[in-house]
PDB file of C-alpha atoms in Angstrom:
ATOM      1  CA  UNK M   1    -186.236-218.519-144.031  1.00  0.00           C
ATOM      2  CA  UNK M   2    -183.283-220.676-145.000  1.00  0.00           C
ATOM      3  CA  UNK M   3    -179.619-219.703-144.984  1.00  0.00           C
ATOM      4  CA  UNK M   4    -177.240-221.355-147.458  1.00  0.00           C
ATOM      5  CA  UNK M   5    -173.474-221.730-147.181  1.00  0.00           C
ATOM      6  CA  UNK M   6    -171.380-223.194-149.985  1.00  0.00           C
ATOM      7  CA  UNK M   7    -168.052-224.922-149.439  1.00  0.00           C
ATOM      8  CA  UNK M   8    -165.687-227.270-151.190  1.00  0.00           C
ATOM      9  CA  UNK M   9    -164.293-225.022-153.864  1.00  0.00           C
ATOM     10  CA  UNK M  10    -160.619-224.870-154.655  1.00  0.00           C
ATOM     11  CA  UNK M  11    -157.932-225.321-157.258  1.00  0.00           C
ATOM     12  CA  UNK M  12    -157.886-228.533-159.256  1.00  0.00           C
ATOM     13  CA  UNK M  13    -156.188-229.707-162.426  1.00  0.00           C
ATOM     14  CA  UNK M  14    -158.158-230.444-165.546  1.00  0.00           C
ATOM     15  CA  UNK M  15    -159.602-233.931-165.360  1.00  0.00           C
ATOM     16  CA  UNK M  16    -159.833-233.777-161.595  1.00  0.00           C
ATOM     17  CA  UNK M  17    -162.819-233.816-159.277  1.00  0.00           C
ATOM     18  CA  UNK M  18    -164.345-231.669-156.573  1.00  0.00           C
ATOM     19  CA  UNK M  19    -167.455-231.957-154.444  1.00  0.00           C
ATOM     20  CA  UNK M  20    -169.268-228.784-153.509  1.00  0.00           C
ATOM     21  CA  UNK M  21    -171.559-228.643-150.495  1.00  0.00           C
ATOM     22  CA  UNK M  22    -174.512-226.379-149.876  1.00  0.00           C
ATOM     23  CA  UNK M  23    -175.324-226.493-146.174  1.00  0.00           C
ATOM     24  CA  UNK M  24    -178.710-225.152-145.144  1.00  0.00           C
ATOM     25  CA  UNK M  25    -179.809-223.783-141.805  1.00  0.00           C
ATOM     26  CA  UNK M  26    -182.969-222.174-140.505  1.00  0.00           C
ATOM     27  CA  UNK M  27    -185.253-224.563-142.359  1.00  0.00           C
ATOM     28  CA  UNK M  28    -185.202-228.054-143.792  1.00  0.00           C
ATOM     29  CA  UNK M  29    -184.082-228.502-147.394  1.00  0.00           C
ATOM     30  CA  UNK M  30    -186.991-230.903-147.829  1.00  0.00           C
ATOM     31  CA  UNK M  31    -189.170-227.820-148.294  1.00  0.00           C
ATOM     32  CA  UNK M  32    -187.155-226.554-151.240  1.00  0.00           C
ATOM     33  CA  UNK M  33    -185.767-227.093-154.663  1.00  0.00           C
ATOM     34  CA  UNK M  34    -182.037-226.419-154.613  1.00  0.00           C
ATOM     35  CA  UNK M  35    -180.048-225.274-157.621  1.00  0.00           C
ATOM     36  CA  UNK M  36    -176.434-224.607-158.453  1.00  0.00           C
ATOM     37  CA  UNK M  37    -175.421-221.668-160.596  1.00  0.00           C
ATOM     38  CA  UNK M  38    -171.985-220.458-161.625  1.00  0.00           C
ATOM     39  CA  UNK M  39    -170.483-217.237-162.853  1.00  0.00           C
ATOM     40  CA  UNK M  40    -167.137-217.064-164.579  1.00  0.00           C
ATOM     41  CA  UNK M  41    -165.142-213.828-164.681  1.00  0.00           C
ATOM     42  CA  UNK M  42    -166.628-211.479-167.235  1.00  0.00           C
ATOM     43  CA  UNK M  43    -169.478-213.821-168.075  1.00  0.00           C
ATOM     44  CA  UNK M  44    -173.151-214.065-167.293  1.00  0.00           C
ATOM     45  CA  UNK M  45    -174.383-216.330-164.529  1.00  0.00           C
ATOM     46  CA  UNK M  46    -175.161-219.828-165.802  1.00  0.00           C
ATOM     47  CA  UNK M  47    -177.524-222.441-164.431  1.00  0.00           C
ATOM     48  CA  UNK M  48    -175.752-225.730-163.724  1.00  0.00           C
ATOM     49  CA  UNK M  49    -178.032-228.197-161.972  1.00  0.00           C
ATOM     50  CA  UNK M  50    -181.037-228.493-159.710  1.00  0.00           C
ATOM     51  CA  UNK M  51    -182.720-231.011-157.445  1.00  0.00           C
ATOM     52  CA  UNK M  52    -186.184-231.307-156.009  1.00  0.00           C
ATOM     53  CA  UNK M  53    -185.346-232.516-152.509  1.00  0.00           C
ATOM     54  CA  UNK M  54    -188.967-233.594-152.078  1.00  0.00           C
ATOM     55  CA  UNK M  55    -189.021-236.206-154.845  1.00  0.00           C
ATOM     56  CA  UNK M  56    -185.434-236.420-156.084  1.00  0.00           C
ATOM     57  CA  UNK M  57    -186.055-235.004-159.534  1.00  0.00           C
ATOM     58  CA  UNK M  58    -182.928-233.540-161.052  1.00  0.00           C
ATOM     59  CA  UNK M  59    -181.930-231.299-163.925  1.00  0.00           C
ATOM     60  CA  UNK M  60    -178.520-230.745-165.520  1.00  0.00           C
ATOM     61  CA  UNK M  61    -177.336-228.194-168.008  1.00  0.00           C
ATOM     62  CA  UNK M  62    -176.029-229.732-171.195  1.00  0.00           C
ATOM     63  CA  UNK M  63    -172.526-228.458-170.462  1.00  0.00           C
ATOM     64  CA  UNK M  64    -172.228-230.565-167.302  1.00  0.00           C
ATOM     65  CA  UNK M  65    -174.461-233.555-168.008  1.00  0.00           C
ATOM     66  CA  UNK M  66    -172.570-236.789-167.498  1.00  0.00           C
ATOM     67  CA  UNK M  67    -169.829-235.069-165.488  1.00  0.00           C
ATOM     68  CA  UNK M  68    -171.676-233.490-162.545  1.00  0.00           C
ATOM     69  CA  UNK M  69    -174.045-235.173-160.085  1.00  0.00           C
ATOM     70  CA  UNK M  70    -176.365-233.356-157.708  1.00  0.00           C
ATOM     71  CA  UNK M  71    -177.590-235.071-154.560  1.00  0.00           C
ATOM     72  CA  UNK M  72    -179.083-234.287-151.188  1.00  0.00           C
ATOM     73  CA  UNK M  73    -178.661-235.564-147.647  1.00  0.00           C
ATOM     74  CA  UNK M  74    -181.694-234.705-145.573  1.00  0.00           C
ATOM     75  CA  UNK M  75    -180.015-235.785-142.348  1.00  0.00           C
ATOM     76  CA  UNK M  76    -177.216-233.286-142.943  1.00  0.00           C
ATOM     77  CA  UNK M  77    -179.566-230.709-144.478  1.00  0.00           C
ATOM     78  CA  UNK M  78    -177.063-230.411-147.305  1.00  0.00           C
ATOM     79  CA  UNK M  79    -177.049-230.586-151.087  1.00  0.00           C
ATOM     80  CA  UNK M  80    -173.937-231.702-152.925  1.00  0.00           C
ATOM     81  CA  UNK M  81    -172.565-231.165-156.401  1.00  0.00           C
ATOM     82  CA  UNK M  82    -170.070-233.854-157.367  1.00  0.00           C
ATOM     83  CA  UNK M  83    -167.975-232.552-160.252  1.00  0.00           C
ATOM     84  CA  UNK M  84    -165.857-234.993-162.249  1.00  0.00           C
ATOM     85  CA  UNK M  85    -163.665-234.585-165.303  1.00  0.00           C
ATOM     86  CA  UNK M  86    -163.388-230.880-164.649  1.00  0.00           C
ATOM     87  CA  UNK M  87    -162.405-228.587-167.489  1.00  0.00           C
ATOM     88  CA  UNK M  88    -160.836-225.116-167.436  1.00  0.00           C
ATOM     89  CA  UNK M  89    -164.152-223.729-168.661  1.00  0.00           C
ATOM     90  CA  UNK M  90    -165.743-224.920-165.413  1.00  0.00           C
ATOM     91  CA  UNK M  91    -163.766-222.235-163.583  1.00  0.00           C
ATOM     92  CA  UNK M  92    -166.277-219.963-161.840  1.00  0.00           C
ATOM     93  CA  UNK M  93    -167.810-218.934-158.576  1.00  0.00           C
ATOM     94  CA  UNK M  94    -170.463-221.518-157.795  1.00  0.00           C
ATOM     95  CA  UNK M  95    -173.601-220.478-155.949  1.00  0.00           C
ATOM     96  CA  UNK M  96    -176.395-222.550-154.510  1.00  0.00           C
ATOM     97  CA  UNK M  97    -179.895-221.199-154.306  1.00  0.00           C
ATOM     98  CA  UNK M  98    -183.215-222.384-152.914  1.00  0.00           C
ATOM     99  CA  UNK M  99    -186.764-221.889-154.028  1.00  0.00           C
ATOM    100  CA  UNK M 100    -190.075-223.286-152.916  1.00  0.00           C
ATOM    101  CA  UNK M 101    -191.116-224.052-156.490  1.00  0.00           C
ATOM    102  CA  UNK M 102    -189.508-226.881-158.507  1.00  0.00           C
ATOM    103  CA  UNK M 103    -190.971-225.708-161.828  1.00  0.00           C
ATOM    104  CA  UNK M 104    -189.718-222.185-161.233  1.00  0.00           C
ATOM    105  CA  UNK M 105    -186.309-223.540-160.247  1.00  0.00           C
ATOM    106  CA  UNK M 106    -185.993-225.587-163.424  1.00  0.00           C
ATOM    107  CA  UNK M 107    -187.026-222.666-165.610  1.00  0.00           C
ATOM    108  CA  UNK M 108    -184.572-220.386-163.848  1.00  0.00           C
ATOM    109  CA  UNK M 109    -181.690-222.831-164.232  1.00  0.00           C
ATOM    110  CA  UNK M 110    -182.525-223.535-167.875  1.00  0.00           C
ATOM    111  CA  UNK M 111    -183.343-220.150-169.239  1.00  0.00           C
ATOM    112  CA  UNK M 112    -183.066-217.233-166.895  1.00  0.00           C
ATOM    113  CA  UNK M 113    -180.070-217.544-164.560  1.00  0.00           C
ATOM    114  CA  UNK M 114    -180.646-213.962-163.546  1.00  0.00           C
ATOM    115  CA  UNK M 115    -184.119-214.870-162.425  1.00  0.00           C
ATOM    116  CA  UNK M 116    -185.090-214.706-158.820  1.00  0.00           C
ATOM    117  CA  UNK M 117    -184.662-217.618-156.479  1.00  0.00           C
ATOM    118  CA  UNK M 118    -185.936-217.260-152.954  1.00  0.00           C
ATOM    119  CA  UNK M 119    -182.562-217.619-151.212  1.00  0.00           C
ATOM    120  CA  UNK M 120    -178.905-217.509-152.271  1.00  0.00           C
ATOM    121  CA  UNK M 121    -175.592-218.460-150.793  1.00  0.00           C
ATOM    122  CA  UNK M 122    -172.475-216.320-151.156  1.00  0.00           C
ATOM    123  CA  UNK M 123    -170.587-218.689-153.416  1.00  0.00           C
ATOM    124  CA  UNK M 124    -167.433-220.763-153.520  1.00  0.00           C
ATOM    125  CA  UNK M 125    -164.662-220.400-156.090  1.00  0.00           C
ATOM    126  CA  UNK M 126    -163.672-223.298-158.317  1.00  0.00           C
ATOM    127  CA  UNK M 127    -160.531-222.906-160.398  1.00  0.00           C
ATOM    128  CA  UNK M 128    -159.566-225.561-162.930  1.00  0.00           C
ATOM    129  CA  UNK M 129    -156.052-225.322-164.301  1.00  0.00           C
ATOM    130  CA  UNK M 130    -155.076-226.686-167.705  1.00  0.00           C
TER     131      UNK M 130
END
């Protein structure tokens, strides 16, 4: 069983950057696909990005493609989400989640953000001011 803890959220002006971290413990991230989701106030949870730590495959939602970069550091057992050119509409609580299946992770991020992932973190708040 893996435990996930997000960090790095905060307040940033539009056009700014933040890097979120998803630190894993209890198991190695190499065994998982890791995804980032976000939920803005009053809105449904949205899939943002995912990475297969095993082979480096990545997926990005259209809304963040070209602005966000997901990466992993096996030595630190951590997945990162580098967010550039932030917009007010990026304001949300960001969650990382882990699953043993890359195909399931991609489907969940793309189409069913309410779908089950094996493990979830508690989230970190990102606020982008205009």
